[in-house]
Amino acid sequence: IAGLLGFASHAEGTLKGNMASSPDEVNAFLDRVVTRLKPKRDEDYASLLALKRSETPGADALDPWDTAYFGRQIRESKGIDEEALKPHFPASEVVPATIKALGEDLFGFTVRGPLDDAQLWHDDCELYEVAKDDIIVGHVALDLKSRDGKFGHQMVVPLRPALVNGAPNCCAVLGNMGDANGRLRFREVETLLHELGHVFHALAGAPKPSILGWAWPMVPWPGGVEMDMLEVPSMLTQQFVYAPAVLAKIARPHAETGASLPSKTIEALAENRHLLAGLGNARYIAMCRYDMAMHSLASAADVDACGLWQEIYRETAGFTEAPGTHFASTWYHMCIGYDAGYYSYLWSEVNAVDAYKQFGDELDAAAGRRFRECVLEPGAAAGGAAMMEAFLGRPFREDAYFERLGVPVSS
């Protein structure tokens, strides 16, 4: 199909409208990150291998499953126990506090809810109304609890675009959060902040033709924000989970002891948020490279799909896949609109970390309203690079991302 449309590959056609507008630009970006993070990757690998040798003397390499097993040991040694934090995060209190902290304190909307008269598809769902200057801009349904047969991931689904001269926007957050007691893990609170970034991106702005509104490839109407801009607001808002001022708003006294979330715990969470990021990023970038390689082919007959993944995984992450397995065959992102677009998470994160420096770990209302006006409200009516430059006062830079990971930035 790409050939019939005049493109050399599917990737070339897919990327044409993105911030990174060609396979060469994406591959150069991934190569820069791999090169800059290689020392951290090697350092992480060595620290995990040392732990493995303490249990298996003479071990000379890590297996893919070792990262989770020994990584958990390292996190525990840093005093991070997510199970112990759950009594500070009852969903019934944290969810409304979080949506109002972001919507009202940061972005300047008025958030009302959960609404008592909402009629939704399940009793677990809650509906919130979002308004600006007393005008309703949209509604969001939160369907956050797990149940049998439910979609097993987390995502925001637009239910209706905000049509010109029509009804306001409506979207839903589908999640699987909380334990049997309705308590959230810290990572689930981070995910909640992430998904709410998408929500306010979806609901912000005046009604416009749907092709210029917030959407992504799974949505059954054309248009939407550039794929490598789509995650910028969500990756901005998720960073606030590590800000002491924000945790003070959304965390609750311990359900059993009544004690506040200890400041040392907050500091440990922030300091170790990128623990083992060298290895974690290496695996992710291997997936990005595989995605780009597969979708840059002129013909499917030109490649051994299984062998290509093994080669890229070994070169980029330093691991060999377990014999008889093929991870990419279970990787659903390639089938839901992220084909030739998986890199966009990292591209968006780099932009989001750069933008976050404008807030200084605070729910800065002035910066939040500027972000709303420059980035959220335009939707797809402006290009991502232009929106970021309008907010930052300059083109976005990669330095903040590497600084966050502790990687020296050249002058």
CSV table of C-alpha atoms in Angstrom, one decimal:
chain,number,residue,atom,x,y,z
A,1,ILE,CA,0.0,0.0,0.0
A,2,ALA,CA,2.8,2.4,0.9
A,3,GLY,CA,4.3,1.8,-2.6
A,4,LEU,CA,1.0,2.6,-4.3
A,5,LEU,CA,0.9,5.8,-2.4
A,6,GLY,CA,4.3,6.8,-3.5
A,7,PHE,CA,6.3,6.0,-0.3
A,8,ALA,CA,9.4,3.9,-0.1
A,9,SER,CA,8.0,2.1,3.0
A,10,HIS,CA,5.2,2.0,5.4
A,11,ALA,CA,7.3,3.9,8.0
A,12,GLU,CA,8.0,6.7,5.5
A,13,GLY,CA,4.3,7.3,4.9
A,14,THR,CA,3.3,6.9,8.5
A,15,LEU,CA,5.9,9.4,9.8
A,16,LYS,CA,5.2,12.1,7.2
A,17,GLY,CA,2.9,14.1,9.6
A,18,ASN,CA,4.9,13.6,12.8
A,19,MET,CA,7.3,15.8,14.6
A,20,ALA,CA,10.0,13.3,13.7
A,21,SER,CA,8.9,13.2,10.0
A,22,SER,CA,11.2,10.5,8.5
A,23,PRO,CA,12.7,7.1,9.4
A,24,ASP,CA,16.2,8.7,9.3
A,25,GLU,CA,15.2,11.3,11.9
A,26,VAL,CA,13.7,8.7,14.2
A,27,ASN,CA,16.6,6.3,13.8
A,28,ALA,CA,19.1,9.2,14.5
A,29,PHE,CA,17.2,10.1,17.6
A,30,LEU,CA,17.2,6.5,18.9
A,31,ASP,CA,20.9,6.2,18.1
A,32,ARG,CA,21.7,9.3,20.1
A,33,VAL,CA,19.8,8.0,23.1
A,34,VAL,CA,21.4,4.6,22.9
A,35,THR,CA,24.9,6.1,22.7
A,36,ARG,CA,24.3,8.5,25.6
A,37,LEU,CA,22.8,5.8,27.9
A,38,LYS,CA,25.2,3.0,27.1
A,39,PRO,CA,27.4,3.7,30.2
A,40,LYS,CA,24.3,3.5,32.4
A,41,ARG,CA,23.1,0.3,30.6
A,42,ASP,CA,26.5,-1.3,31.3
A,43,GLU,CA,26.5,-0.1,34.9
A,44,ASP,CA,23.0,-1.5,35.5
A,45,TYR,CA,24.0,-4.8,33.9
A,46,ALA,CA,27.1,-5.1,36.1
A,47,SER,CA,25.2,-4.4,39.3
A,48,LEU,CA,22.5,-7.0,38.5
A,49,LEU,CA,25.1,-9.5,37.4
A,50,ALA,CA,27.0,-9.1,40.7
A,51,LEU,CA,23.7,-9.9,42.6
A,52,LYS,CA,23.2,-12.9,40.4
A,53,ARG,CA,26.7,-14.2,41.1
A,54,SER,CA,26.0,-13.9,44.9
A,55,GLU,CA,23.2,-16.5,44.3
A,56,THR,CA,24.8,-18.4,41.3
A,57,PRO,CA,28.5,-18.3,41.6
A,58,GLY,CA,30.3,-18.3,38.3
A,59,ALA,CA,27.3,-16.8,36.3
A,60,ASP,CA,28.7,-14.9,33.4
A,61,ALA,CA,25.5,-13.3,31.9
A,62,LEU,CA,22.0,-12.2,32.8
A,63,ASP,CA,18.9,-13.8,31.5
A,64,PRO,CA,15.9,-11.6,30.5
A,65,TRP,CA,13.9,-12.5,33.6
A,66,ASP,CA,16.8,-11.6,35.9
A,67,THR,CA,16.1,-7.9,35.5
A,68,ALA,CA,12.8,-8.1,37.3
A,69,TYR,CA,14.0,-10.5,40.0
A,70,PHE,CA,17.3,-8.7,41.0
A,71,GLY,CA,15.8,-5.3,40.2
A,72,ARG,CA,13.2,-5.9,42.9
A,73,GLN,CA,16.1,-6.6,45.4
A,74,ILE,CA,17.8,-3.4,44.5
A,75,ARG,CA,14.6,-1.4,44.9
A,76,GLU,CA,13.9,-3.0,48.3
A,77,SER,CA,17.5,-2.1,49.4
A,78,LYS,CA,16.6,1.6,48.6
A,79,GLY,CA,13.7,1.4,51.1
A,80,ILE,CA,11.0,1.3,48.4
A,81,ASP,CA,8.1,-1.0,49.2
A,82,GLU,CA,5.0,-0.2,47.1
A,83,GLU,CA,2.8,-2.6,49.1
A,84,ALA,CA,3.6,-0.7,52.3
A,85,LEU,CA,2.5,2.5,50.6
A,86,LYS,CA,-1.0,1.4,49.6
A,87,PRO,CA,-2.7,2.4,52.8
A,88,HIS,CA,-1.8,6.0,51.9
A,89,PHE,CA,-3.7,5.8,48.6
A,90,PRO,CA,-7.4,4.8,49.0
A,91,ALA,CA,-8.8,5.2,45.5
A,92,SER,CA,-12.1,6.6,46.7
A,93,GLU,CA,-10.2,9.7,48.0
A,94,VAL,CA,-7.1,9.8,45.8
A,95,VAL,CA,-9.0,9.8,42.5
A,96,PRO,CA,-11.2,12.9,43.1
A,97,ALA,CA,-8.2,14.7,44.8
A,98,THR,CA,-6.0,14.0,41.8
A,99,ILE,CA,-8.4,15.0,39.1
A,100,LYS,CA,-9.1,18.3,40.9
A,101,ALA,CA,-5.5,19.0,41.6
A,102,LEU,CA,-4.6,18.7,37.9
A,103,GLY,CA,-7.8,20.1,36.5
A,104,GLU,CA,-8.3,23.0,38.9
A,105,ASP,CA,-5.0,23.9,40.5
A,106,LEU,CA,-2.8,23.3,37.5
A,107,PHE,CA,-4.8,23.9,34.4
A,108,GLY,CA,-7.5,26.3,35.6
A,109,PHE,CA,-10.6,24.3,34.8
A,110,THR,CA,-13.5,23.8,37.2
A,111,VAL,CA,-14.1,20.1,37.9
A,112,ARG,CA,-17.4,18.8,39.3
A,113,GLY,CA,-18.0,15.2,40.4
A,114,PRO,CA,-18.4,12.4,40.7
A,115,LEU,CA,-21.9,13.3,39.5
A,116,ASP,CA,-24.7,11.6,41.3
A,117,ASP,CA,-27.1,11.4,38.4
A,118,ALA,CA,-24.8,9.8,35.8
A,119,GLN,CA,-26.0,6.8,33.9
A,120,LEU,CA,-23.1,4.8,32.8
A,121,TRP,CA,-22.4,1.2,31.7
A,122,HIS,CA,-21.3,-0.2,35.1
A,123,ASP,CA,-21.8,0.7,38.8
A,124,ASP,CA,-18.1,1.0,39.2
A,125,CYS,CA,-17.9,4.0,36.8
A,126,GLU,CA,-17.9,7.6,37.9
A,127,LEU,CA,-18.6,10.7,35.7
A,128,TYR,CA,-16.9,14.1,36.1
A,129,GLU,CA,-17.8,17.4,34.4
A,130,VAL,CA,-15.1,19.8,33.3
A,131,ALA,CA,-15.8,23.5,32.7
A,132,LYS,CA,-13.9,26.6,31.7
A,133,ASP,CA,-15.3,30.0,32.6
A,134,ASP,CA,-18.7,28.4,33.5
A,135,ILE,CA,-18.9,26.7,30.1
A,136,ILE,CA,-18.9,22.9,30.1
A,137,VAL,CA,-16.0,21.7,27.8
A,138,GLY,CA,-16.6,18.0,28.4
A,139,HIS,CA,-17.2,15.0,30.5
A,140,VAL,CA,-14.9,12.1,31.5
A,141,ALA,CA,-16.1,8.7,32.7
A,142,LEU,CA,-13.7,6.9,35.0
A,143,ASP,CA,-13.9,3.1,34.8
A,144,LEU,CA,-10.8,2.2,36.9
A,145,LYS,CA,-11.6,-1.0,38.8
A,146,SER,CA,-10.7,-4.5,37.5
A,147,ARG,CA,-13.5,-7.0,36.7
A,148,ASP,CA,-13.8,-10.2,34.8
A,149,GLY,CA,-13.8,-9.9,31.0
A,150,LYS,CA,-12.6,-6.3,31.1
A,151,PHE,CA,-9.9,-4.9,28.8
A,152,GLY,CA,-6.7,-5.5,30.7
A,153,HIS,CA,-4.7,-2.3,30.0
A,154,GLN,CA,-5.1,1.4,30.9
A,155,MET,CA,-6.1,3.9,28.2
A,156,VAL,CA,-8.2,6.9,27.5
A,157,VAL,CA,-10.9,6.4,24.8
A,158,PRO,CA,-12.6,9.4,23.2
A,159,LEU,CA,-16.3,8.6,23.1
A,160,ARG,CA,-17.4,11.7,21.2
A,161,PRO,CA,-15.4,14.6,19.7
A,162,ALA,CA,-16.4,18.1,20.5
A,163,LEU,CA,-18.2,19.0,17.3
A,164,VAL,CA,-18.6,22.6,16.1
A,165,ASN,CA,-22.2,23.7,17.2
A,166,GLY,CA,-22.6,20.3,18.8
A,167,ALA,CA,-22.3,18.6,22.2
A,168,PRO,CA,-19.1,18.9,24.2
A,169,ASN,CA,-16.3,16.3,24.2
A,170,CYS,CA,-16.7,13.1,26.1
A,171,CYS,CA,-14.0,10.5,26.9
A,172,ALA,CA,-13.5,7.6,29.3
A,173,VAL,CA,-10.5,6.3,31.2
A,174,LEU,CA,-10.4,2.5,31.2
A,175,GLY,CA,-8.2,1.1,33.9
A,176,ASN,CA,-7.5,-1.8,36.1
A,177,MET,CA,-6.3,-0.2,39.3
A,178,GLY,CA,-6.6,-0.9,43.0
A,179,ASP,CA,-6.6,-4.1,45.2
A,180,ALA,CA,-9.5,-5.8,46.8
A,181,ASN,CA,-9.6,-3.1,49.5
A,182,GLY,CA,-9.7,-0.3,46.9
A,183,ARG,CA,-6.1,0.8,47.6
A,184,LEU,CA,-3.7,2.0,44.9
A,185,ARG,CA,-0.1,1.1,44.5
A,186,PHE,CA,2.2,4.1,44.0
A,187,ARG,CA,2.8,3.2,40.4
A,188,GLU,CA,-1.0,3.1,39.8
A,189,VAL,CA,-1.2,6.7,41.2
A,190,GLU,CA,1.5,7.6,38.7
A,191,THR,CA,-0.6,5.9,35.9
A,192,LEU,CA,-3.7,7.8,37.1
A,193,LEU,CA,-1.8,11.1,36.7
A,194,HIS,CA,-0.6,10.0,33.3
A,195,GLU,CA,-4.1,9.1,32.0
A,196,LEU,CA,-5.6,12.3,33.4
A,197,GLY,CA,-3.0,14.2,31.3
A,198,HIS,CA,-4.6,12.6,28.3
A,199,VAL,CA,-8.1,13.5,29.6
A,200,PHE,CA,-7.4,17.2,29.9
A,201,HIS,CA,-5.7,17.2,26.5
A,202,ALA,CA,-8.9,15.6,25.1
A,203,LEU,CA,-11.3,18.0,26.7
A,204,ALA,CA,-9.4,21.3,26.4
A,205,GLY,CA,-10.1,23.8,23.7
A,206,ALA,CA,-13.0,25.1,21.7
A,207,PRO,CA,-15.1,22.7,19.6
A,208,LYS,CA,-13.5,22.2,16.2
A,209,PRO,CA,-13.8,19.8,13.3
A,210,SER,CA,-13.0,16.3,14.6
A,211,ILE,CA,-10.0,16.0,12.3
A,212,LEU,CA,-8.3,18.7,14.4
A,213,GLY,CA,-9.4,17.3,17.8
A,214,TRP,CA,-7.7,14.9,20.2
A,215,ALA,CA,-7.7,11.4,19.0
A,216,TRP,CA,-5.4,8.5,18.3
A,217,PRO,CA,-5.3,5.6,15.8
A,218,MET,CA,-7.8,3.4,17.6
A,219,VAL,CA,-10.5,6.0,17.5
A,220,PRO,CA,-13.1,5.5,14.8
A,221,TRP,CA,-12.8,8.9,13.2
A,222,PRO,CA,-10.0,10.6,11.3
A,223,GLY,CA,-7.5,13.1,12.6
A,224,GLY,CA,-5.8,13.5,15.9
A,225,VAL,CA,-2.7,14.8,17.5
A,226,GLU,CA,0.7,13.8,16.0
A,227,MET,CA,1.7,10.4,17.4
A,228,ASP,CA,5.0,11.7,18.9
A,229,MET,CA,3.2,14.7,20.5
A,230,LEU,CA,0.3,12.6,21.9
A,231,GLU,CA,2.0,11.5,25.1
A,232,VAL,CA,3.6,14.8,26.0
A,233,PRO,CA,0.7,16.1,28.3
A,234,SER,CA,0.4,12.7,30.0
A,235,MET,CA,4.1,12.3,30.5
A,236,LEU,CA,4.2,15.8,31.9
A,237,THR,CA,1.4,15.2,34.4
A,238,GLN,CA,2.7,11.9,35.6
A,239,GLN,CA,5.9,13.6,36.8
A,240,PHE,CA,4.0,15.4,39.5
A,241,VAL,CA,3.6,12.2,41.5
A,242,TYR,CA,7.2,12.7,42.6
A,243,ALA,CA,6.6,16.3,43.7
A,244,PRO,CA,6.3,16.6,47.5
A,245,ALA,CA,3.7,19.5,47.2
A,246,VAL,CA,1.5,17.3,45.0
A,247,LEU,CA,1.8,14.2,47.1
A,248,ALA,CA,0.8,16.3,50.1
A,249,LYS,CA,-2.5,17.0,48.2
A,250,ILE,CA,-3.3,13.5,47.1
A,251,ALA,CA,-1.8,11.1,49.6
A,252,ARG,CA,-3.8,10.3,52.7
A,253,PRO,CA,-2.8,9.5,56.3
A,254,HIS,CA,-2.1,5.8,56.7
A,255,ALA,CA,-5.3,3.8,56.9
A,256,GLU,CA,-4.3,2.0,60.0
A,257,THR,CA,-1.8,4.2,61.9
A,258,GLY,CA,-3.0,7.7,60.8
A,259,ALA,CA,0.6,8.6,60.0
A,260,SER,CA,1.4,10.9,57.1
A,261,LEU,CA,3.5,9.6,54.2
A,262,PRO,CA,7.1,10.0,55.5
A,263,SER,CA,9.2,12.7,53.8
A,264,LYS,CA,12.1,10.2,53.6
A,265,THR,CA,9.9,7.9,51.6
A,266,ILE,CA,8.9,10.7,49.2
A,267,GLU,CA,12.6,11.5,48.8
A,268,ALA,CA,13.5,7.9,48.1
A,269,LEU,CA,10.7,7.6,45.5
A,270,ALA,CA,11.9,10.7,43.7
A,271,GLU,CA,15.6,9.8,43.9
A,272,ASN,CA,15.1,6.3,42.5
A,273,ARG,CA,12.4,6.9,39.9
A,274,HIS,CA,14.9,6.1,37.2
A,275,LEU,CA,16.5,3.2,39.0
A,276,LEU,CA,17.9,0.7,36.4
A,277,ALA,CA,16.8,3.1,33.6
A,278,GLY,CA,19.8,2.2,31.6
A,279,LEU,CA,18.6,-1.4,31.1
A,280,GLY,CA,15.0,-0.4,31.0
A,281,ASN,CA,15.5,2.1,28.2
A,282,ALA,CA,17.8,-0.3,26.3
A,283,ARG,CA,15.0,-2.9,26.0
A,284,TYR,CA,12.5,-0.2,25.0
A,285,ILE,CA,14.8,1.2,22.4
A,286,ALA,CA,15.4,-2.3,21.0
A,287,MET,CA,11.6,-2.5,20.5
A,288,CYS,CA,11.6,0.9,18.8
A,289,ARG,CA,14.4,-0.2,16.5
A,290,TYR,CA,12.6,-3.4,15.6
A,291,ASP,CA,9.4,-1.5,14.9
A,292,MET,CA,11.2,0.9,12.6
A,293,ALA,CA,13.2,-1.9,10.9
A,294,MET,CA,10.1,-4.0,10.2
A,295,HIS,CA,8.0,-1.1,8.9
A,296,SER,CA,10.9,0.3,6.7
A,297,LEU,CA,11.0,-2.9,4.6
A,298,ALA,CA,10.1,-2.6,0.9
A,299,SER,CA,8.8,-6.2,1.1
A,300,ALA,CA,7.9,-8.6,3.9
A,301,ALA,CA,9.9,-11.3,2.1
A,302,ASP,CA,13.1,-9.3,2.8
A,303,VAL,CA,13.5,-10.3,6.5
A,304,ASP,CA,13.6,-13.1,9.0
A,305,ALA,CA,11.3,-11.5,11.6
A,306,CYS,CA,12.3,-13.7,14.4
A,307,GLY,CA,16.0,-13.5,13.7
A,308,LEU,CA,15.9,-9.7,13.3
A,309,TRP,CA,14.4,-9.2,16.8
A,310,GLN,CA,17.1,-11.4,18.3
A,311,GLU,CA,19.8,-9.4,16.5
A,312,ILE,CA,18.4,-6.0,17.5
A,313,TYR,CA,17.7,-7.1,21.1
A,314,ARG,CA,21.2,-8.5,21.6
A,315,GLU,CA,22.9,-5.4,20.0
A,316,THR,CA,20.8,-2.8,21.8
A,317,ALA,CA,20.0,-4.3,25.2
A,318,GLY,CA,22.8,-6.9,25.6
A,319,PHE,CA,20.4,-9.8,26.1
A,320,THR,CA,19.6,-13.0,24.2
A,321,GLU,CA,15.9,-13.9,24.0
A,322,ALA,CA,15.0,-17.3,25.6
A,323,PRO,CA,15.2,-20.1,23.1
A,324,GLY,CA,11.9,-20.9,21.4
A,325,THR,CA,10.3,-17.6,22.2
A,326,HIS,CA,9.6,-14.6,20.0
A,327,PHE,CA,8.5,-11.5,22.0
A,328,ALA,CA,7.4,-9.4,19.0
A,329,SER,CA,4.6,-11.9,18.2
A,330,THR,CA,2.9,-11.0,21.5
A,331,TRP,CA,3.5,-7.3,21.2
A,332,TYR,CA,0.1,-5.7,20.5
A,333,HIS,CA,1.2,-2.1,20.1
A,334,MET,CA,2.2,-2.9,16.5
A,335,CYS,CA,-1.4,-3.7,15.7
A,336,ILE,CA,-3.2,-0.8,17.5
A,337,GLY,CA,-1.8,2.2,15.7
A,338,TYR,CA,1.8,2.4,17.0
A,339,ASP,CA,3.3,0.8,13.9
A,340,ALA,CA,6.4,2.9,13.0
A,341,GLY,CA,5.4,4.9,16.1
A,342,TYR,CA,6.6,3.1,19.2
A,343,TYR,CA,9.5,5.6,19.4
A,344,SER,CA,6.9,8.3,20.2
A,345,TYR,CA,6.7,7.4,23.9
A,346,LEU,CA,10.4,8.3,24.3
A,347,TRP,CA,10.2,11.3,22.0
A,348,SER,CA,7.2,12.6,24.0
A,349,GLU,CA,9.0,11.9,27.3
A,350,VAL,CA,12.0,14.0,26.2
A,351,ASN,CA,9.6,16.9,25.4
A,352,ALA,CA,7.7,16.4,28.6
A,353,VAL,CA,10.8,16.4,30.8
A,354,ASP,CA,11.9,19.6,29.1
A,355,ALA,CA,8.5,21.2,29.7
A,356,TYR,CA,8.3,20.0,33.3
A,357,LYS,CA,11.3,22.2,34.2
A,358,GLN,CA,9.0,25.2,33.8
A,359,PHE,CA,6.9,24.0,36.8
A,360,GLY,CA,9.7,23.4,39.3
A,361,ASP,CA,8.0,20.5,41.1
A,362,GLU,CA,5.0,22.7,41.9
A,363,LEU,CA,1.4,22.9,40.6
A,364,ASP,CA,2.4,26.3,39.1
A,365,ALA,CA,-0.9,27.8,38.0
A,366,ALA,CA,0.6,30.3,35.6
A,367,ALA,CA,2.7,27.7,33.9
A,368,GLY,CA,-0.2,25.3,33.8
A,369,ARG,CA,-2.5,27.8,32.1
A,370,ARG,CA,0.2,28.6,29.6
A,371,PHE,CA,0.6,24.9,28.9
A,372,ARG,CA,-3.2,24.7,28.5
A,373,GLU,CA,-3.3,27.5,26.0
A,374,CYS,CA,-0.2,26.6,24.1
A,375,VAL,CA,-0.4,22.8,24.0
A,376,LEU,CA,-3.7,21.4,25.2
A,377,GLU,CA,-6.3,23.7,23.6
A,378,PRO,CA,-4.9,23.7,20.0
A,379,GLY,CA,-5.4,19.9,19.8
A,380,ALA,CA,-4.3,18.9,16.3
A,381,ALA,CA,-4.8,22.4,14.9
A,382,ALA,CA,-1.1,23.2,15.3
A,383,GLY,CA,2.1,21.2,14.9
A,384,GLY,CA,3.7,19.7,18.0
A,385,ALA,CA,7.1,21.5,17.5
A,386,ALA,CA,5.3,24.9,17.1
A,387,MET,CA,3.2,24.2,20.3
A,388,MET,CA,6.3,23.3,22.3
A,389,GLU,CA,8.2,26.3,21.1
A,390,ALA,CA,5.2,28.5,22.0
A,391,PHE,CA,5.2,27.1,25.6
A,392,LEU,CA,9.0,27.0,26.1
A,393,GLY,CA,9.9,30.2,24.3
A,394,ARG,CA,12.4,28.1,22.3
A,395,PRO,CA,12.6,24.7,20.4
A,396,PHE,CA,12.6,21.7,22.8
A,397,ARG,CA,15.9,20.3,23.8
A,398,GLU,CA,17.0,16.8,24.9
A,399,ASP,CA,19.4,18.0,27.7
A,400,ALA,CA,16.8,17.9,30.5
A,401,TYR,CA,16.0,14.3,29.8
A,402,PHE,CA,19.6,13.2,30.1
A,403,GLU,CA,20.1,15.4,33.2
A,404,ARG,CA,17.2,13.6,34.8
A,405,LEU,CA,18.9,10.3,34.2
A,406,GLY,CA,22.2,11.5,35.6
A,407,VAL,CA,23.9,11.5,32.2
A,408,PRO,CA,26.5,14.3,31.7
A,409,VAL,CA,25.3,16.9,29.2
A,410,SER,CA,28.0,18.3,26.9
A,411,SER,CA,28.3,22.1,26.8
